[in-house]
Coordinates of C-alpha atoms in Angstrom, one line a residue:
Chain C
M36 CA -25.6 7.5 13.4
G37 CA -24.5 10.6 15.3
T38 CA -21.1 11.6 16.4
T39 CA -18.8 8.8 17.5
D40 CA -17.8 9.1 21.1
Y41 CA -15.6 6.9 23.3
E42 CA -18.7 5.1 24.5
D43 CA -19.6 4.0 21.0
L44 CA -16.3 2.2 20.5
T45 CA -17.1 -1.0 22.4
P46 CA -14.7 -3.9 22.3
G47 CA -15.5 -6.4 19.6
R48 CA -17.1 -3.8 17.3
I49 CA -16.1 -4.2 13.6
I50 CA -16.5 -1.1 11.6
P51 CA -16.1 -1.1 7.8
L52 CA -14.1 1.8 6.4
G53 CA -14.9 1.5 2.7
E54 CA -12.7 0.8 -0.3
V55 CA -9.9 2.6 -2.0
V56 CA -8.2 1.9 -5.3
V57 CA -4.4 2.3 -5.4
D58 CA -3.7 5.0 -8.0
H59 CA -0.6 4.4 -10.1
D60 CA 0.5 8.0 -10.5
E61 CA -0.2 9.0 -6.9
M62 CA 1.6 5.8 -5.7
L63 CA 4.7 6.8 -7.7
A64 CA 4.5 10.5 -6.7
F65 CA 4.4 9.4 -3.0
A66 CA 7.4 7.1 -3.4
E67 CA 9.4 9.8 -5.3
R68 CA 8.9 12.2 -2.4
F69 CA 9.0 10.0 0.7
D70 CA 10.3 6.6 -0.2
P71 CA 12.4 6.6 -3.4
Q72 CA 13.6 3.0 -3.3
P73 CA 14.0 1.4 -6.7
F74 CA 11.2 -1.2 -6.1
H75 CA 8.8 1.6 -5.4
L76 CA 9.8 3.6 -8.5
D77 CA 10.6 1.2 -11.3
E78 CA 8.8 -1.8 -12.7
E79 CA 11.9 -3.8 -13.6
A80 CA 13.5 -3.1 -10.2
G81 CA 10.3 -4.2 -8.5
K82 CA 10.3 -7.4 -10.5
R83 CA 13.9 -8.1 -9.4
S84 CA 13.1 -7.5 -5.7
V85 CA 11.5 -9.7 -3.1
L86 CA 8.3 -7.6 -3.7
G87 CA 7.9 -9.1 -7.1
G88 CA 6.7 -6.0 -8.9
L89 CA 6.4 -2.2 -8.7
A90 CA 5.0 -2.0 -5.2
A91 CA 3.5 0.8 -3.1
S92 CA 5.6 2.3 -0.2
G93 CA 4.2 0.9 3.0
W94 CA 3.7 4.5 4.1
F95 CA 1.4 5.1 1.2
T96 CA -0.7 2.1 2.1
A97 CA -0.8 3.3 5.7
S98 CA -1.8 6.8 4.6
L99 CA -4.5 5.5 2.3
W100 CA -5.9 3.5 5.2
M101 CA -5.8 6.6 7.4
R102 CA -7.9 8.6 4.9
Q103 CA -10.6 5.9 4.9
Y104 CA -10.6 5.9 8.7
V105 CA -11.1 9.7 8.7
D106 CA -13.8 9.6 6.1
H107 CA -15.7 6.7 7.6
L108 CA -15.3 7.3 11.3
L109 CA -13.1 10.2 12.6
A110 CA -14.7 13.0 10.6
D111 CA -17.8 12.8 12.8
S112 CA -16.3 11.9 16.1
T113 CA -14.7 13.3 19.2
S114 CA -11.2 12.0 18.2
Q115 CA -8.3 13.7 19.7
G116 CA -5.5 11.9 17.8
S117 CA -3.3 9.0 18.7
P118 CA -0.1 8.5 20.7
G119 CA 1.0 5.6 18.6
G120 CA 0.6 1.9 18.1
R121 CA 2.2 -1.5 17.9
D122 CA 2.2 -4.4 15.4
L123 CA 2.6 -2.5 12.2
R124 CA 2.5 -5.2 9.5
W125 CA 2.9 -4.9 5.7
L126 CA 1.8 -8.4 5.0
A127 CA 1.9 -8.4 1.2
P128 CA 3.1 -6.0 -1.4
V129 CA 0.4 -3.6 -2.7
F130 CA 0.3 -2.8 -6.4
A131 CA -1.3 -0.1 -8.5
G132 CA -4.9 -0.9 -9.3
D133 CA -5.4 -2.9 -6.2
V134 CA -8.7 -2.4 -4.4
L135 CA -8.1 -2.1 -0.7
R136 CA -11.1 -2.8 1.6
C137 CA -10.5 -1.1 4.9
E138 CA -11.8 -2.1 8.3
M139 CA -11.2 -1.5 12.0
V140 CA -11.9 -3.7 15.0
V141 CA -12.1 -2.4 18.5
L142 CA -9.9 -4.5 20.8
G143 CA -10.3 -2.7 24.1
A144 CA -11.3 0.6 25.7
R145 CA -10.7 2.4 29.0
V146 CA -11.2 5.9 30.4
S147 CA -8.0 7.8 31.0
K148 CA -7.0 7.9 34.6
S149 CA -5.3 11.3 34.4
R150 CA -7.9 12.9 32.1
P151 CA -11.3 11.2 32.7
E152 CA -12.9 13.3 29.9
L153 CA -10.9 11.2 27.5
G154 CA -11.1 7.5 26.6
L155 CA -8.3 5.4 25.1
V156 CA -9.5 2.9 22.5
E157 CA -7.3 0.1 21.2
I158 CA -8.0 -0.5 17.6
T159 CA -6.7 -2.8 14.9
G160 CA -6.9 -1.3 11.5
A161 CA -6.5 -3.5 8.5
A162 CA -6.7 -3.4 4.7
Y163 CA -7.7 -6.4 2.6
R164 CA -7.2 -7.2 -1.1
G165 CA -10.0 -9.7 -1.6
D166 CA -9.6 -12.1 1.3
E167 CA -5.9 -11.3 1.7
K168 CA -4.9 -9.0 4.5
V169 CA -2.2 -6.8 3.2
Y170 CA -1.8 -4.2 6.0
E171 CA -2.5 -4.0 9.7
L172 CA -1.8 -1.7 12.5
T173 CA -2.9 -1.9 16.1
F174 CA -3.0 1.6 17.7
T175 CA -4.5 3.7 20.4
G176 CA -7.1 6.2 19.5
I177 CA -8.0 9.0 21.9
F178 CA -11.7 10.0 22.0
G179 CA -13.8 12.4 24.1
T180 CA -16.3 10.7 26.5
R181 CA -20.0 11.5 26.1
A182 CA -20.1 12.4 29.8
S183 CA -17.7 15.3 29.1
A184 CA -19.4 16.5 25.9
P185 CA -20.4 20.1 25.9
Chain V
M35 CA 31.6 4.1 2.9
G36 CA 30.4 1.7 0.3
T37 CA 27.1 -0.1 0.0
T38 CA 25.5 -1.0 3.3
D39 CA 24.9 -4.7 3.6
Y40 CA 23.4 -6.8 6.4
E41 CA 26.9 -7.3 7.8
D42 CA 27.3 -3.5 8.3
L43 CA 24.3 -3.2 10.5
T44 CA 25.7 -4.5 13.8
P45 CA 23.7 -4.2 17.0
G46 CA 24.5 -1.0 18.9
R47 CA 25.3 1.1 15.8
I48 CA 23.8 4.6 15.8
I49 CA 23.5 6.1 12.4
P50 CA 22.6 9.8 11.9
L51 CA 20.1 10.4 9.2
G52 CA 20.3 14.2 8.8
E53 CA 17.8 16.9 9.5
V54 CA 14.5 17.9 7.8
V55 CA 12.5 21.1 8.3
V56 CA 8.7 20.6 8.5
D57 CA 7.3 22.6 5.6
H58 CA 4.0 24.3 6.4
D59 CA 2.4 24.0 3.0
E60 CA 3.5 20.4 2.4
M61 CA 2.3 19.5 5.9
L62 CA -1.2 20.9 5.1
A63 CA -1.3 19.3 1.7
F64 CA -0.5 15.9 3.2
A65 CA -3.2 16.3 5.8
E66 CA -5.8 17.4 3.3
R67 CA -5.2 14.3 1.2
F68 CA -4.5 11.6 3.9
D69 CA -5.5 12.8 7.3
P70 CA -8.0 15.7 7.1
Q71 CA -8.8 16.0 10.8
P72 CA -9.4 19.6 12.0
F73 CA -6.3 19.8 14.2
H74 CA -4.2 18.9 11.2
L75 CA -5.9 21.6 9.0
D76 CA -6.8 24.6 11.0
E77 CA -4.8 26.7 13.5
E78 CA -7.8 27.4 15.8
A79 CA -8.9 23.8 15.8
G80 CA -5.4 22.8 16.6
K81 CA -5.2 25.2 19.6
R82 CA -8.5 23.8 21.0
S83 CA -7.2 20.2 20.7
V84 CA -5.0 18.2 23.0
L85 CA -2.2 18.9 20.4
G86 CA -2.1 22.5 21.3
G87 CA -1.7 23.9 17.8
L88 CA -1.9 23.1 14.1
A89 CA 0.1 19.8 14.2
A90 CA 1.4 17.5 11.5
S91 CA -0.3 14.2 10.8
G92 CA 1.7 11.5 12.4
W93 CA 1.9 9.8 9.0
F94 CA 3.6 12.9 7.6
T95 CA 6.2 12.8 10.3
A96 CA 6.7 9.1 9.6
S97 CA 7.0 9.8 5.9
L98 CA 9.5 12.6 6.4
W99 CA 11.6 10.2 8.6
M100 CA 11.4 7.6 5.9
R101 CA 12.9 9.9 3.3
Q102 CA 15.8 10.7 5.6
Y103 CA 16.4 7.0 6.0
V104 CA 16.4 6.4 2.3
D105 CA 18.7 9.3 1.5
H106 CA 21.2 8.6 4.3
L107 CA 21.2 4.8 4.3
L108 CA 18.9 2.8 2.0
A109 CA 19.8 4.5 -1.2
D110 CA 23.2 2.8 -1.2
S111 CA 22.3 -0.5 0.4
T112 CA 21.0 -3.9 -0.3
S113 CA 17.7 -3.1 1.4
Q114 CA 14.8 -5.4 0.3
G115 CA 12.0 -3.5 2.2
S116 CA 10.4 -4.2 5.5
P117 CA 7.6 -6.5 6.8
G118 CA 6.6 -4.1 9.5
G119 CA 7.4 -2.9 13.0
R120 CA 6.3 -2.4 16.5
D121 CA 6.2 0.4 19.0
L122 CA 5.1 3.3 16.8
R123 CA 5.2 6.4 19.0
W124 CA 4.1 9.9 18.2
L125 CA 5.5 11.3 21.4
A126 CA 4.9 15.0 20.9
P127 CA 3.0 17.1 18.3
V128 CA 5.1 18.3 15.4
F129 CA 4.6 21.8 14.1
A130 CA 5.4 23.6 10.9
G131 CA 9.0 25.0 11.0
D132 CA 10.2 22.3 13.4
V133 CA 13.6 20.9 12.6
L134 CA 13.6 17.2 13.0
R135 CA 16.9 15.5 13.5
C136 CA 16.6 11.9 12.4
E137 CA 18.5 8.9 13.6
M138 CA 18.5 5.1 13.7
V139 CA 19.9 2.6 16.2
V140 CA 20.5 -1.1 15.3
L141 CA 19.0 -3.2 18.0
G142 CA 19.6 -6.7 16.7
A143 CA 20.4 -8.7 13.5
R144 CA 20.1 -12.2 12.3
V145 CA 20.3 -14.1 9.1
S146 CA 17.0 -15.4 7.7
K147 CA 16.6 -19.2 8.3
S148 CA 14.5 -19.7 5.2
R149 CA 16.5 -17.4 3.0
P150 CA 20.1 -17.2 4.1
E151 CA 20.9 -14.6 1.5
L152 CA 18.9 -12.2 3.5
G153 CA 19.4 -10.7 6.9
L154 CA 16.7 -9.3 9.2
V155 CA 17.8 -6.2 11.1
E156 CA 15.8 -4.7 14.0
I157 CA 16.1 -1.0 13.9
T158 CA 14.7 1.8 16.1
G159 CA 14.2 5.0 14.0
A160 CA 13.6 8.3 15.8
A161 CA 13.2 12.0 15.2
Y162 CA 14.2 14.6 17.6
R163 CA 13.3 18.3 17.9
G164 CA 16.3 19.6 19.9
D165 CA 16.7 17.1 22.7
E166 CA 13.0 16.0 22.6
K167 CA 12.1 12.8 20.9
V168 CA 8.9 13.4 18.9
Y169 CA 8.7 10.2 16.9
E170 CA 9.9 6.6 17.2
L171 CA 9.3 3.3 15.4
T172 CA 11.0 0.0 15.9
F173 CA 10.9 -2.1 12.7
T174 CA 12.5 -4.9 10.8
G175 CA 14.6 -4.1 7.8
I176 CA 15.5 -6.8 5.3
F177 CA 19.0 -6.5 3.8
G178 CA 21.1 -8.7 1.5
T179 CA 24.0 -10.4 3.0
R180 CA 27.5 -9.7 1.7
A181 CA 28.1 -13.4 1.3
S182 CA 25.3 -13.5 -1.3
A183 CA 26.3 -10.3 -3.2
P184 CA 26.8 -10.9 -6.9

């Protein structure tokens, strides 16, 4: 497969983005820096919380997913970033040692009216632990169109 | 001000969350680990992109905002995490050295029907560079109610 352009991201496509293991030490270091809430830092505080255990910051989960998306799709693409998304869901707590299987589904795609060299792709990204979806975000990805490629 | 409970987060409240300076080295280290796209890693690639310069990963911006939210509100609160959000917006590229003024606005609040000891608060978090909003997320925060406090 060559470089992924706008034209490759057709609605309905499901693209696997590999697996990542949640590393205990990195999970804690992330929480200490960006999300130092007790249930992200301390096992006992996690057990007492609604999360039921020492759980990853949702932003760590989102960032782990992002890296999978870069490695498995964006790195060889005409991506030009994202203006944002909707429906951000942390569906279940994520714990150290969890194996997160990452995936994306293309929901829709259209060429930009103001900049026809760019296409806007609506994507739902998700992470699963076994069959359980633990994270989801629907967002817009901006990609160059093949027609405009140099 | 004492501990922030559900009852303190009344719709319409605007709560300042302080300022953070975007650190060049940390911005790059974050991108290398979680979002290694060229325009997040390399000045020239950034200039050639729609971002117009070496710009922060949107997940770094979100994570910086989160830390401000923890330090200025959650640390002394009955927060029990968040199930997610909607309307995630990266409105403008963020660059090293930018000063981000963070803020939250309470949009709505209701007690959980299934767990009346918890309240669900709809919050819009935002980061501004001067008068320009560069980041926004509307999300649900879960807080303990004062009535249920031990």
